[in-house]
Short mmCIF file of C-alpha atoms and ligand atoms in Angstrom, two decimals:
data_model
loop_
_atom_site.label_atom_id
_atom_site.label_comp_id
_atom_site.label_asym_id
_atom_site.label_seq_id
_atom_site.Cartn_x
_atom_site.Cartn_y
_atom_site.Cartn_z
CA MET A 1244 -1.05 13.99 21.27
CA VAL A 1245 -0.06 10.67 19.72
CA SER A 1246 -2.40 7.89 20.83
CA ARG A 1247 -1.46 5.64 23.71
CA VAL A 1248 0.26 2.34 23.03
CA ILE A 1249 -2.03 -0.50 24.09
CA PRO A 1250 -0.16 -3.79 24.49
CA VAL A 1251 -1.37 -6.69 22.39
CA ASP A 1252 -1.91 -10.18 23.81
CA PRO A 1253 1.21 -12.36 24.08
CA PHE A 1254 1.83 -14.15 20.80
CA ASP A 1255 4.03 -16.58 18.90
CA LEU A 1256 4.81 -15.30 15.41
CA VAL A 1257 6.52 -17.52 12.86
CA ILE A 1258 8.10 -15.65 9.95
CA PHE A 1259 8.54 -18.00 7.00
CA GLY A 1260 11.26 -16.31 4.96
CA GLY A 1261 12.67 -14.81 8.18
CA THR A 1262 16.12 -14.43 6.60
CA GLY A 1263 14.82 -12.69 3.46
CA ASP A 1264 15.00 -9.06 2.37
CA LEU A 1265 11.53 -8.07 3.54
CA ALA A 1266 11.99 -9.63 6.97
CA ARG A 1267 15.36 -7.91 7.40
CA ARG A 1268 14.30 -4.49 6.15
CA LYS A 1269 10.77 -4.20 7.46
CA ILE A 1270 9.29 -6.98 9.57
CA LEU A 1271 12.04 -7.56 12.15
CA PRO A 1272 13.03 -3.90 12.71
CA GLY A 1273 9.32 -3.10 12.91
CA LEU A 1274 8.73 -5.74 15.55
CA PHE A 1275 11.70 -4.44 17.50
CA ARG A 1276 10.24 -0.93 17.52
CA ARG A 1277 6.92 -2.23 18.78
CA TYR A 1278 8.84 -4.10 21.47
CA CYS A 1279 10.60 -0.87 22.48
CA SER A 1280 7.27 0.93 22.68
CA GLY A 1281 6.00 -1.68 25.12
CA GLN A 1282 3.30 -2.94 22.77
CA ILE A 1283 4.72 -6.47 22.54
CA PRO A 1284 4.50 -8.37 25.84
CA PRO A 1285 7.86 -9.90 26.84
CA GLN A 1286 6.53 -13.46 26.89
CA SER A 1287 5.93 -13.29 23.11
CA GLN A 1288 8.17 -15.21 20.74
CA ILE A 1289 9.28 -14.57 17.14
CA ILE A 1290 10.55 -17.57 15.20
CA GLY A 1291 12.37 -17.17 11.90
CA ALA A 1292 11.94 -20.09 9.51
CA ALA A 1293 13.69 -20.73 6.21
CA ARG A 1294 15.69 -23.45 4.47
CA GLY A 1295 19.08 -21.97 5.43
CA GLU A 1296 20.96 -23.89 8.13
CA HIS A 1297 21.45 -21.33 10.88
CA SER A 1298 21.66 -21.71 14.63
CA ALA A 1299 19.29 -19.61 16.74
CA ASP A 1300 22.30 -17.50 17.79
CA GLU A 1301 23.31 -16.87 14.17
CA PHE A 1302 19.77 -15.79 13.38
CA ARG A 1303 19.72 -13.49 16.44
CA GLU A 1304 22.89 -11.86 15.14
CA MET A 1305 21.17 -11.43 11.77
CA VAL A 1306 18.21 -9.78 13.52
CA ALA A 1307 20.51 -7.49 15.52
CA GLN A 1308 22.23 -6.38 12.31
CA ALA A 1309 18.89 -5.79 10.59
CA VAL A 1310 17.69 -3.68 13.52
CA ARG A 1311 20.89 -1.62 13.50
CA GLU A 1312 20.89 -1.19 9.73
CA PHE A 1313 17.21 -0.44 9.13
CA GLY A 1314 16.51 2.04 11.86
CA GLY A 1315 14.72 -0.09 14.38
CA GLY A 1316 16.51 1.54 17.27
CA ARG A 1317 14.93 4.97 17.53
CA ALA A 1318 13.52 5.80 20.93
CA CYS A 1319 14.82 2.58 22.41
CA GLU A 1320 16.70 2.23 25.64
CA ASP A 1321 20.10 0.61 25.95
CA GLY A 1322 19.82 -3.09 26.57
CA THR A 1323 16.41 -3.47 24.96
CA LEU A 1324 17.88 -5.06 21.86
CA ASP A 1325 19.52 -7.79 23.96
CA GLU A 1326 16.21 -8.34 25.73
CA PHE A 1327 14.36 -8.47 22.39
CA LEU A 1328 16.85 -11.01 21.04
CA THR A 1329 16.00 -13.41 23.87
CA ARG A 1330 12.49 -13.56 22.31
CA ILE A 1331 13.92 -14.68 18.93
CA ASP A 1332 14.35 -18.25 17.73
CA TYR A 1333 15.03 -19.97 14.42
CA VAL A 1334 14.09 -23.26 12.81
CA THR A 1335 15.34 -24.66 9.50
CA VAL A 1336 12.21 -25.48 7.52
CA ASP A 1337 11.52 -26.28 3.90
CA ALA A 1338 8.07 -25.18 2.76
CA ARG A 1339 8.12 -27.94 0.14
CA GLY A 1340 9.57 -30.72 2.29
CA ASP A 1341 9.04 -32.15 5.74
CA THR A 1342 12.34 -30.98 7.22
CA GLY A 1343 12.00 -29.01 10.42
CA TRP A 1344 8.20 -29.00 10.71
CA SER A 1345 7.93 -31.17 13.80
CA GLU A 1346 10.58 -29.09 15.54
CA LEU A 1347 8.72 -25.91 14.62
CA ALA A 1348 5.41 -27.37 15.81
CA GLY A 1349 7.07 -28.12 19.17
CA LYS A 1350 8.02 -24.47 19.61
CA VAL A 1351 4.70 -22.80 18.87
CA ARG A 1352 2.61 -22.41 22.04
CA LYS A 1353 -1.03 -22.96 21.16
CA GLU A 1354 -2.32 -21.20 24.26
CA LEU A 1355 -1.06 -17.87 22.86
CA VAL A 1356 -2.15 -15.96 19.76
CA ASN A 1357 -0.48 -17.72 16.81
CA ALA A 1358 0.37 -15.92 13.59
CA PHE A 1359 2.28 -17.22 10.56
CA TYR A 1360 3.81 -14.65 8.25
CA PHE A 1361 4.36 -15.97 4.70
CA SER A 1362 7.25 -13.69 3.72
CA VAL A 1363 8.15 -15.96 0.81
CA GLY A 1364 7.18 -16.06 -2.87
CA PRO A 1365 3.48 -16.74 -3.55
CA GLY A 1366 4.41 -20.09 -5.12
CA LEU A 1367 4.94 -21.38 -1.57
CA PHE A 1368 1.69 -20.13 0.03
CA GLY A 1369 -0.27 -23.32 -0.66
CA ASP A 1370 2.58 -25.56 0.58
CA LEU A 1371 2.87 -23.61 3.83
CA ALA A 1372 -0.89 -23.61 4.44
CA GLU A 1373 -1.08 -27.36 3.85
CA ARG A 1374 1.85 -28.18 6.16
CA LEU A 1375 0.63 -25.90 8.94
CA HIS A 1376 -2.42 -28.13 9.07
CA ARG A 1377 -0.71 -31.45 8.49
CA PHE A 1378 1.70 -30.77 11.36
CA ASP A 1379 -1.18 -29.68 13.55
CA MET A 1380 0.15 -26.17 14.05
CA ALA A 1381 -2.90 -24.22 12.95
CA ASP A 1382 -6.36 -24.11 14.45
CA ASP A 1383 -9.43 -21.88 13.99
CA GLU A 1384 -7.77 -19.08 15.92
CA SER A 1385 -4.49 -18.99 13.95
CA ARG A 1386 -3.79 -16.18 11.50
CA ILE A 1387 -1.75 -16.20 8.33
CA VAL A 1388 -0.24 -13.11 6.73
CA VAL A 1389 0.46 -13.15 3.01
CA GLU A 1390 2.56 -10.74 1.01
CA LYS A 1391 2.01 -9.12 -2.34
CA PRO A 1392 1.99 -9.88 -5.22
CA PHE A 1393 -1.28 -11.70 -4.73
CA GLY A 1394 -1.43 -13.24 -8.17
CA ARG A 1395 -0.52 -11.75 -11.53
CA ASP A 1396 -4.04 -11.95 -12.97
CA LEU A 1397 -7.51 -13.10 -11.99
CA ALA A 1398 -6.81 -16.79 -12.65
CA THR A 1399 -3.66 -16.91 -10.48
CA ALA A 1400 -5.31 -14.85 -7.70
CA LYS A 1401 -8.26 -17.27 -7.69
CA ALA A 1402 -5.88 -20.24 -7.52
CA LEU A 1403 -4.00 -18.63 -4.59
CA ASN A 1404 -7.23 -17.86 -2.76
CA ALA A 1405 -8.40 -21.43 -3.31
CA SER A 1406 -5.12 -22.91 -2.03
CA LEU A 1407 -5.41 -20.88 1.19
CA ALA A 1408 -9.17 -21.46 1.56
CA LYS A 1409 -8.58 -25.23 1.66
CA HIS A 1410 -7.00 -24.80 5.09
CA PHE A 1411 -7.97 -21.36 6.44
CA ASP A 1412 -11.15 -19.40 6.74
CA GLU A 1413 -11.23 -15.92 5.17
CA THR A 1414 -11.33 -14.42 8.69
CA GLN A 1415 -7.88 -15.93 9.31
CA ILE A 1416 -6.20 -14.58 6.15
CA TYR A 1417 -4.42 -11.20 6.27
CA ARG A 1418 -3.39 -10.04 2.77
CA ILE A 1419 -0.92 -7.21 3.22
CA ASP A 1420 -0.98 -4.05 1.18
CA HIS A 1421 1.40 -1.90 3.18
CA TYR A 1422 -0.17 1.26 1.74
CA LEU A 1423 -3.17 0.59 3.93
CA GLY A 1424 -0.95 0.73 7.02
CA LYS A 1425 0.17 4.29 6.31
CA GLU A 1426 -1.06 6.85 8.79
CA THR A 1427 -2.41 9.23 6.14
CA VAL A 1428 -4.28 6.48 4.33
CA GLN A 1429 -6.20 5.71 7.50
CA ASN A 1430 -6.62 9.41 7.97
CA LEU A 1431 -8.53 9.49 4.70
CA MET A 1432 -11.30 7.66 6.49
CA ALA A 1433 -11.04 9.86 9.58
CA VAL A 1434 -11.17 13.04 7.50
CA ARG A 1435 -14.06 11.88 5.38
CA PHE A 1436 -16.22 10.24 8.01
CA GLY A 1437 -15.19 12.08 11.18
CA ASN A 1438 -15.93 15.60 9.91
CA MET A 1439 -19.13 17.24 8.78
CA LEU A 1440 -17.15 19.58 6.57
CA PHE A 1441 -16.20 17.32 3.66
CA GLU A 1442 -18.73 14.54 3.25
CA PRO A 1443 -21.65 16.75 2.04
CA LEU A 1444 -19.36 17.99 -0.76
CA TRP A 1445 -17.84 14.59 -1.53
CA ASN A 1446 -19.60 13.86 -4.82
CA SER A 1447 -19.76 14.78 -8.47
CA GLN A 1448 -21.90 17.82 -7.79
CA TYR A 1449 -19.02 19.58 -6.04
CA ILE A 1450 -15.88 17.72 -7.06
CA ASP A 1451 -14.51 18.33 -10.55
CA HIS A 1452 -11.97 15.52 -10.50
CA ILE A 1453 -9.54 13.65 -8.28
CA GLN A 1454 -5.87 12.89 -8.97
CA ILE A 1455 -3.86 10.14 -7.34
CA THR A 1456 -0.11 10.22 -7.91
CA VAL A 1457 2.48 7.78 -6.60
CA ALA A 1458 5.85 8.86 -8.02
CA GLU A 1459 9.22 7.28 -7.38
CA THR A 1460 12.68 8.59 -8.26
CA VAL A 1461 14.32 5.19 -8.24
CA GLY A 1462 14.45 2.85 -11.22
CA VAL A 1463 13.84 -0.88 -11.10
CA GLY A 1464 17.27 -1.36 -9.50
CA GLY A 1465 18.06 -4.96 -8.64
CA ARG A 1466 14.44 -6.05 -9.13
CA GLY A 1467 14.62 -5.84 -12.93
CA GLY A 1468 13.87 -9.51 -13.57
CA TYR A 1469 10.79 -9.51 -11.35
CA TYR A 1470 9.59 -6.07 -12.41
CA ASP A 1471 9.80 -6.74 -16.12
CA LYS A 1472 7.27 -9.57 -15.77
CA SER A 1473 4.99 -7.31 -13.81
CA GLY A 1474 5.09 -3.60 -14.79
CA ALA A 1475 3.49 -0.58 -13.13
CA MET A 1476 -0.07 -1.73 -13.76
CA ARG A 1477 0.35 -4.98 -11.83
CA ASP A 1478 2.94 -3.75 -9.35
CA MET A 1479 1.23 -0.51 -8.30
CA VAL A 1480 -2.17 0.19 -9.86
CA GLN A 1481 -3.96 -3.11 -9.22
CA ASN A 1482 -3.15 -2.94 -5.52
CA HIS A 1483 -1.85 0.33 -3.99
CA LEU A 1484 -3.56 2.88 -6.23
CA MET A 1485 -6.73 0.81 -6.30
CA GLN A 1486 -6.83 0.79 -2.50
CA LEU A 1487 -6.38 4.57 -2.37
CA LEU A 1488 -9.10 4.98 -4.98
CA CYS A 1489 -11.45 2.81 -2.91
CA LEU A 1490 -10.89 4.74 0.30
CA ILE A 1491 -11.39 8.09 -1.37
CA ALA A 1492 -14.48 7.01 -3.32
CA MET A 1493 -16.33 4.53 -1.11
CA GLU A 1494 -19.66 5.16 0.58
CA PRO A 1495 -19.60 5.62 4.37
CA PRO A 1496 -19.64 2.18 5.97
CA ALA A 1497 -22.25 1.77 8.71
CA LYS A 1498 -19.46 1.24 11.21
CA PHE A 1499 -15.68 0.99 11.32
CA ASP A 1500 -15.72 -2.75 11.15
CA PRO A 1501 -13.53 -4.90 8.83
CA ASP A 1502 -16.27 -6.34 6.67
CA ALA A 1503 -18.35 -3.15 6.60
CA VAL A 1504 -15.32 -1.21 5.28
CA ARG A 1505 -14.29 -3.93 2.83
CA ASP A 1506 -17.84 -4.32 1.49
CA GLU A 1507 -17.84 -0.64 0.57
CA LYS A 1508 -14.41 -0.84 -1.06
CA LEU A 1509 -15.53 -3.83 -3.11
CA LYS A 1510 -18.56 -1.89 -4.38
CA VAL A 1511 -16.21 0.81 -5.74
CA ILE A 1512 -14.09 -1.73 -7.63
CA ARG A 1513 -17.20 -3.36 -9.07
CA ALA A 1514 -18.47 0.02 -10.24
CA LEU A 1515 -15.30 0.81 -12.23
CA GLU A 1516 -15.89 1.28 -15.95
CA PRO A 1517 -13.58 -0.56 -18.35
CA VAL A 1518 -10.67 1.69 -19.40
CA LEU A 1519 -10.57 2.48 -23.14
CA PRO A 1520 -7.21 2.65 -24.99
CA HIS A 1521 -7.26 6.47 -25.27
CA GLN A 1522 -7.76 6.76 -21.50
CA ILE A 1523 -4.44 5.18 -20.58
CA VAL A 1524 -0.79 5.98 -21.31
CA ARG A 1525 2.15 3.72 -20.60
CA GLY A 1526 5.74 4.84 -20.42
CA GLN A 1527 9.28 3.53 -20.08
CA TYR A 1528 12.09 5.63 -18.63
CA GLY A 1529 15.12 6.62 -20.67
CA ALA A 1530 18.71 6.91 -19.50
CA GLY A 1531 19.65 9.56 -16.94
CA PRO A 1532 23.01 10.90 -15.77
CA ASP A 1533 25.02 7.78 -14.79
CA GLN A 1534 21.85 5.67 -15.00
CA PRO A 1535 20.89 3.21 -17.72
CA ASP A 1536 17.50 3.26 -19.37
CA TYR A 1537 14.71 0.82 -18.44
CA ARG A 1538 15.53 -1.76 -21.11
CA THR A 1539 19.20 -1.87 -20.09
CA HIS A 1540 18.12 -2.19 -16.45
CA VAL A 1541 15.95 -5.23 -17.16
CA GLU A 1542 18.44 -6.62 -19.73
CA ASP A 1543 15.83 -6.90 -22.46
CA PRO A 1544 16.38 -4.51 -25.41
CA SER A 1545 12.84 -5.08 -26.68
CA SER A 1546 10.92 -5.08 -23.37
CA LYS A 1547 7.36 -3.77 -23.69
CA THR A 1548 6.78 -3.52 -19.93
CA GLU A 1549 5.72 -0.15 -18.56
CA SER A 1550 7.58 1.65 -15.76
CA PHE A 1551 4.92 4.40 -15.85
CA VAL A 1552 1.20 4.40 -16.30
CA ALA A 1553 -1.38 7.18 -16.27
CA LEU A 1554 -5.08 6.49 -16.64
CA LYS A 1555 -8.50 8.03 -16.43
CA VAL A 1556 -10.93 6.03 -14.38
CA ALA A 1557 -14.71 6.37 -14.17
CA ILE A 1558 -16.84 5.07 -11.32
CA SER A 1559 -20.39 4.33 -12.42
CA ASN A 1560 -22.52 5.13 -9.43
CA TRP A 1561 -24.73 7.97 -8.22
CA ARG A 1562 -21.99 9.64 -6.23
CA TRP A 1563 -19.31 9.76 -8.90
CA ALA A 1564 -21.01 9.75 -12.33
CA GLY A 1565 -19.29 12.58 -14.24
CA THR A 1566 -16.27 12.99 -11.92
CA PRO A 1567 -13.15 11.37 -13.39
CA PHE A 1568 -10.31 9.98 -11.31
CA TYR A 1569 -6.85 10.37 -12.84
CA LEU A 1570 -4.29 7.90 -11.58
CA ARG A 1571 -0.57 8.01 -12.29
CA THR A 1572 2.46 6.15 -11.04
CA GLY A 1573 5.97 5.61 -12.29
CA LYS A 1574 9.62 5.12 -11.64
CA ARG A 1575 12.49 7.55 -12.24
CA LEU A 1576 10.18 10.55 -12.04
CA LYS A 1577 11.02 14.07 -10.89
CA ALA A 1578 10.34 13.58 -7.16
CA ARG A 1579 9.41 10.85 -4.72
CA THR A 1580 5.94 11.77 -3.68
CA SER A 1581 2.55 10.15 -3.11
CA GLU A 1582 -0.47 12.35 -2.93
CA ILE A 1583 -4.17 12.61 -3.61
CA THR A 1584 -5.61 15.88 -4.88
CA VAL A 1585 -9.32 16.54 -4.71
CA VAL A 1586 -10.15 19.43 -7.06
CA PHE A 1587 -13.47 21.07 -6.26
CA LYS A 1588 -15.64 22.74 -8.88
CA ASP A 1589 -15.71 26.48 -9.50
CA ALA A 1590 -18.17 28.54 -7.47
CA PRO A 1591 -21.37 28.65 -9.57
CA HIS A 1592 -21.12 32.40 -10.09
CA SER A 1593 -18.27 34.82 -9.44
CA ILE A 1594 -19.50 38.06 -7.89
CA PHE A 1595 -15.99 39.45 -8.43
CA GLY A 1596 -16.16 39.35 -12.21
CA ALA A 1597 -13.92 37.74 -14.81
CA GLU A 1598 -10.90 39.87 -13.87
CA ALA A 1599 -10.74 38.12 -10.47
CA GLY A 1600 -9.61 35.02 -12.35
CA ARG A 1601 -10.48 31.41 -11.79
CA HIS A 1602 -10.11 30.05 -8.25
CA ARG A 1603 -10.73 26.59 -7.03
CA ASN A 1604 -10.54 24.82 -3.73
CA GLU A 1605 -8.15 21.91 -3.70
CA LEU A 1606 -7.65 19.41 -0.93
CA ARG A 1607 -4.28 17.68 -1.12
CA ILE A 1608 -3.55 14.67 1.00
CA ARG A 1609 0.17 13.86 1.15
CA LEU A 1610 1.08 10.27 1.90
CA GLN A 1611 4.80 10.84 1.61
CA PRO A 1612 7.02 12.60 2.30
CA ASN A 1613 5.89 14.79 5.18
CA GLU A 1614 2.46 13.20 5.68
CA GLY A 1615 -0.25 15.82 5.99
CA MET A 1616 -3.02 17.75 4.31
CA THR A 1617 -3.39 21.09 2.57
CA LEU A 1618 -6.61 22.85 1.69
CA ASP A 1619 -6.38 25.73 -0.77
CA VAL A 1620 -8.82 28.46 0.16
CA THR A 1621 -9.52 31.57 -1.90
CA ILE A 1622 -9.12 34.87 -0.05
CA LYS A 1623 -8.64 38.54 -0.88
CA GLU A 1624 -5.08 39.44 -1.73
CA PRO A 1625 -4.03 41.73 1.11
CA GLY A 1626 -3.33 45.39 0.28
CA PRO A 1627 -5.01 48.35 -1.31
CA GLY A 1628 -5.12 46.97 -4.87
CA GLY A 1629 -8.87 46.39 -4.97
CA MET A 1630 -10.64 43.04 -4.81
CA ARG A 1631 -8.00 40.71 -6.14
CA LEU A 1632 -8.30 37.07 -5.16
CA VAL A 1633 -5.57 34.66 -4.27
CA ASP A 1634 -5.51 30.98 -3.24
CA VAL A 1635 -3.70 30.31 0.02
CA PRO A 1636 -2.97 26.93 1.55
CA LEU A 1637 -4.28 25.94 4.96
CA ASP A 1638 -1.45 23.56 5.62
CA MET A 1639 -1.40 20.83 8.21
CA SER A 1640 1.70 18.76 8.48
CA PHE A 1641 1.05 16.01 11.01
CA ALA A 1642 4.56 16.36 12.43
CA GLU A 1643 3.96 20.09 13.08
CA ALA A 1644 0.36 19.82 14.23
CA LEU A 1645 0.73 16.82 16.49
CA GLY A 1646 4.12 17.54 18.01
CA PRO A 1647 7.47 15.74 17.80
CA GLU A 1648 6.01 12.33 18.72
CA ALA A 1649 4.10 12.37 15.44
CA ALA A 1650 7.42 12.04 13.63
CA ASP A 1651 7.72 8.69 15.39
CA ILE A 1652 4.51 7.28 13.93
CA PRO A 1653 4.86 3.52 13.45
CA ASP A 1654 5.85 2.34 10.02
CA ALA A 1655 3.04 0.67 8.04
CA TYR A 1656 4.38 -2.84 8.69
CA GLU A 1657 4.51 -2.29 12.45
CA ARG A 1658 0.91 -1.20 12.59
CA LEU A 1659 -0.29 -3.97 10.31
CA ILE A 1660 1.49 -6.74 12.24
CA MET A 1661 -0.02 -5.46 15.48
CA ASP A 1662 -3.44 -5.52 13.79
CA VAL A 1663 -2.85 -9.17 12.88
CA ILE A 1664 -2.16 -9.99 16.53
CA ARG A 1665 -5.27 -8.04 17.57
CA GLY A 1666 -7.30 -9.91 14.97
CA ASN A 1667 -8.40 -6.74 13.15
CA GLN A 1668 -8.72 -7.22 9.38
CA THR A 1669 -9.92 -3.71 8.47
CA LEU A 1670 -6.65 -2.72 6.81
CA PHE A 1671 -6.17 -5.99 4.90
CA MET A 1672 -7.56 -6.92 1.53
CA ARG A 1673 -10.28 -9.51 1.38
CA GLY A 1674 -10.10 -12.27 -1.24
CA ASP A 1675 -13.08 -10.98 -3.24
CA GLU A 1676 -11.58 -7.46 -3.31
CA VAL A 1677 -8.34 -8.75 -4.81
CA GLU A 1678 -10.21 -10.82 -7.39
CA ALA A 1679 -12.43 -7.88 -8.37
CA ALA A 1680 -9.35 -5.69 -8.80
CA TRP A 1681 -7.76 -8.26 -11.12
CA ALA A 1682 -11.03 -8.69 -13.05
CA TRP A 1683 -10.86 -4.96 -13.86
CA THR A 1684 -7.09 -4.92 -14.54
CA ASP A 1685 -6.83 -8.03 -16.75
CA PRO A 1686 -8.64 -6.69 -19.86
CA ILE A 1687 -6.46 -3.56 -19.81
CA ILE A 1688 -3.25 -5.62 -19.87
CA GLU A 1689 -4.68 -8.11 -22.38
CA GLY A 1690 -5.61 -5.17 -24.63
CA TRP A 1691 -1.99 -3.93 -24.67
CA GLN A 1692 -0.75 -7.39 -25.48
CA ALA A 1693 -3.31 -7.93 -28.23
CA ARG A 1694 -2.44 -4.57 -29.83
CA GLY A 1695 1.31 -5.16 -29.37
CA GLU A 1696 1.55 -1.75 -27.72
CA VAL A 1697 4.96 -0.37 -26.87
CA PRO A 1698 5.24 2.09 -23.93
CA LYS A 1699 6.16 5.70 -24.74
CA PRO A 1700 9.67 6.74 -23.74
CA TYR A 1701 10.06 9.45 -21.08
CA ASP A 1702 13.06 11.29 -19.72
CA SER A 1703 14.48 10.17 -16.44
CA GLY A 1704 13.68 12.84 -13.84
CA SER A 1705 10.66 14.12 -15.79
CA GLU A 1706 6.91 13.88 -15.06
CA GLY A 1707 6.40 10.96 -17.45
CA PRO A 1708 5.58 10.80 -21.17
CA THR A 1709 4.07 13.86 -22.85
CA ASP A 1710 1.12 11.69 -23.92
CA ALA A 1711 0.05 11.57 -20.25
CA VAL A 1712 -0.09 15.37 -20.23
CA ALA A 1713 -2.05 15.32 -23.48
CA MET A 1714 -4.50 12.75 -22.09
CA ILE A 1715 -5.63 14.96 -19.22
CA ALA A 1716 -5.36 18.13 -21.33
CA ARG A 1717 -8.00 16.72 -23.71
CA ASP A 1718 -10.40 17.01 -20.77
CA GLY A 1719 -9.33 20.64 -20.14
CA ARG A 1720 -7.40 19.70 -16.98
CA VAL A 1721 -3.76 19.55 -15.88
CA TRP A 1722 -1.78 17.22 -13.69
CA ARG A 1723 -0.52 18.63 -10.45
CA GLU A 1724 3.21 19.15 -10.66
CA ILE A 1725 5.21 16.26 -9.24
CA LYS A 1726 7.24 17.99 -6.54
CA LEU A 1727 8.18 17.64 -2.92
P1 NAP B 1214 13.86 -12.99 -0.49
O1 NAP B 1214 14.82 -11.95 -0.03
O2 NAP B 1214 14.17 -13.76 -1.73
O3 NAP B 1214 13.65 -14.01 0.72
C1 NAP B 1214 12.94 -15.19 0.59
C2 NAP B 1214 12.94 -15.90 1.93
O4 NAP B 1214 12.20 -17.11 1.79
C3 NAP B 1214 14.32 -16.30 2.42
O5 NAP B 1214 14.34 -16.22 3.83
C4 NAP B 1214 14.44 -17.75 1.95
O6 NAP B 1214 15.39 -18.40 2.75
C5 NAP B 1214 13.01 -18.22 2.20
N1 NAP B 1214 12.62 -19.37 1.39
C6 NAP B 1214 12.74 -19.51 0.05
N2 NAP B 1214 12.28 -20.73 -0.34
C7 NAP B 1214 11.87 -21.37 0.79
C8 NAP B 1214 11.34 -22.65 1.05
N3 NAP B 1214 11.13 -23.54 0.09
N4 NAP B 1214 11.02 -22.95 2.32
C9 NAP B 1214 11.23 -22.09 3.33
N5 NAP B 1214 11.75 -20.85 3.14
C10 NAP B 1214 12.08 -20.50 1.89
O7 NAP B 1214 12.40 -12.38 -0.71
P2 NAP B 1214 11.77 -11.06 -0.03
O8 NAP B 1214 12.19 -9.88 -0.81
O9 NAP B 1214 12.03 -11.08 1.42
O10 NAP B 1214 10.24 -11.28 -0.34
C11 NAP B 1214 9.41 -12.17 0.36
C12 NAP B 1214 7.97 -11.98 -0.10
O11 NAP B 1214 7.57 -10.65 0.18
C13 NAP B 1214 7.79 -12.15 -1.61
O12 NAP B 1214 6.49 -12.67 -1.85
C14 NAP B 1214 7.83 -10.74 -2.13
O13 NAP B 1214 7.13 -10.59 -3.34
C15 NAP B 1214 7.15 -10.00 -1.00
N6 NAP B 1214 7.50 -8.58 -0.91
C16 NAP B 1214 8.77 -8.20 -0.71
C17 NAP B 1214 9.07 -6.86 -0.60
C18 NAP B 1214 10.47 -6.39 -0.34
O14 NAP B 1214 10.63 -5.18 -0.18
N7 NAP B 1214 11.44 -7.25 -0.30
C19 NAP B 1214 8.05 -5.89 -0.71
C20 NAP B 1214 6.75 -6.32 -0.90
C21 NAP B 1214 6.48 -7.66 -0.99
P3 NAP B 1214 16.10 -19.78 2.26
O15 NAP B 1214 16.57 -19.57 0.87
O16 NAP B 1214 17.17 -20.00 3.28
O17 NAP B 1214 15.04 -20.83 2.35
#
């Protein structure tokens, strides 16, 4: 039942930062899995590039270790790793110097699809773009892939966009938000626009509110220094949660075409109302068993950065006026789960009387773990006890519904890299989308800074600060429990 693997055209992919954490954990194992599936033609080539002095053989050994360590080997035949490694090369290159560039240029075959993955800090994006042109490696057909964070505010995002636009057209730039590569996220579009069932009800007349939760159990771990300059609003809300919000709220695009989809997402971001101080709660996790608190983790006893944020968002358009969206994300919460809950309104009149209680339809879309969907439907409680109503879930786990192959769905990075090679930008953020998202986020963060606001403490392993519960309770609603 899982869709057929269609091979992409042969390509040369250069991974700048090929020895880094992201390349080792995600990009290289992901490419290996696509190779195993037969999607990557054997004449393709993957070239790691970084400042480190490594021979091609040393880099191949690094790739082999990464594949073994990060689960690239599922469903792969013996010997395929050795075959894959013959497609790997390495060049020592400094993004800020001229070392290695001519050698790299000599290895990239222009007759194939060329893609350049910038898996390095954003401070190097402009340097890489400039040198790709200066060393005559890029042409109108080349693609560049850039990683998050794409700026830390509107000004830096604009500067990054401008530095790339000097050398590449927008149609060549692939800004990764790996959330968009998740199977369930794409399924949001299939469910909404492929079925007659939901779309007629998908508006403020029938939907009471929508909740989006992305909860993690881990703390900031070894990323404390980076995270403390960013916080949950920049690290999660401005990009991942915003993308989910767009897909759930956008109007139907005329066709499933990159710019048609991204135009509709942009309209959602532009229709977002400013968030007022009482509509947002920030939190910072406390110590847990054998775990330090946030401030110890980031080594700043007076840090005011949030590891949790919950907010109420309003979209000012005909479809959504009056239906709030509640967004929440945080670290060191009770369970690792990402889900969207669409809570429908009560039936206009209950023929069963007040004693039947209040029953609502809820559609829950689980992004992780166990990707799938559940629709709560109200039915009669079985048995002779009269007309008592009960809500039962119609549950569809993709792994159960689609068979064992569904458990082997490509990781988000695999899918997105294959989309780059195919030249399909639908699941990548456009420059104006990113800027619009920052334009909405900036005043919220500036407001906290101006007011000197300190995040509320919350217990490690809890559902976040009690103020977040109070925020939604003021509207007569409750958060869905954070659970697996
Ligand atoms: P990392 O582990 O620090 O790796 C950085 C890579 O860039 C290394 O290969 C490094 O090798 C290379 N590099 C650094 N300066 C260079 C230069 N001047 N010229 C050429 N290569 C250079 O970083 P990472 O975690 O892989 O992250 C890479 C990017 O992905 C960052 O933008 C990050 O924000 C983003 N990202 C990472 C993750 C993740 O899970 N790690 C998730 C989302 C986004 P040399 O030192 O040998 O040059």
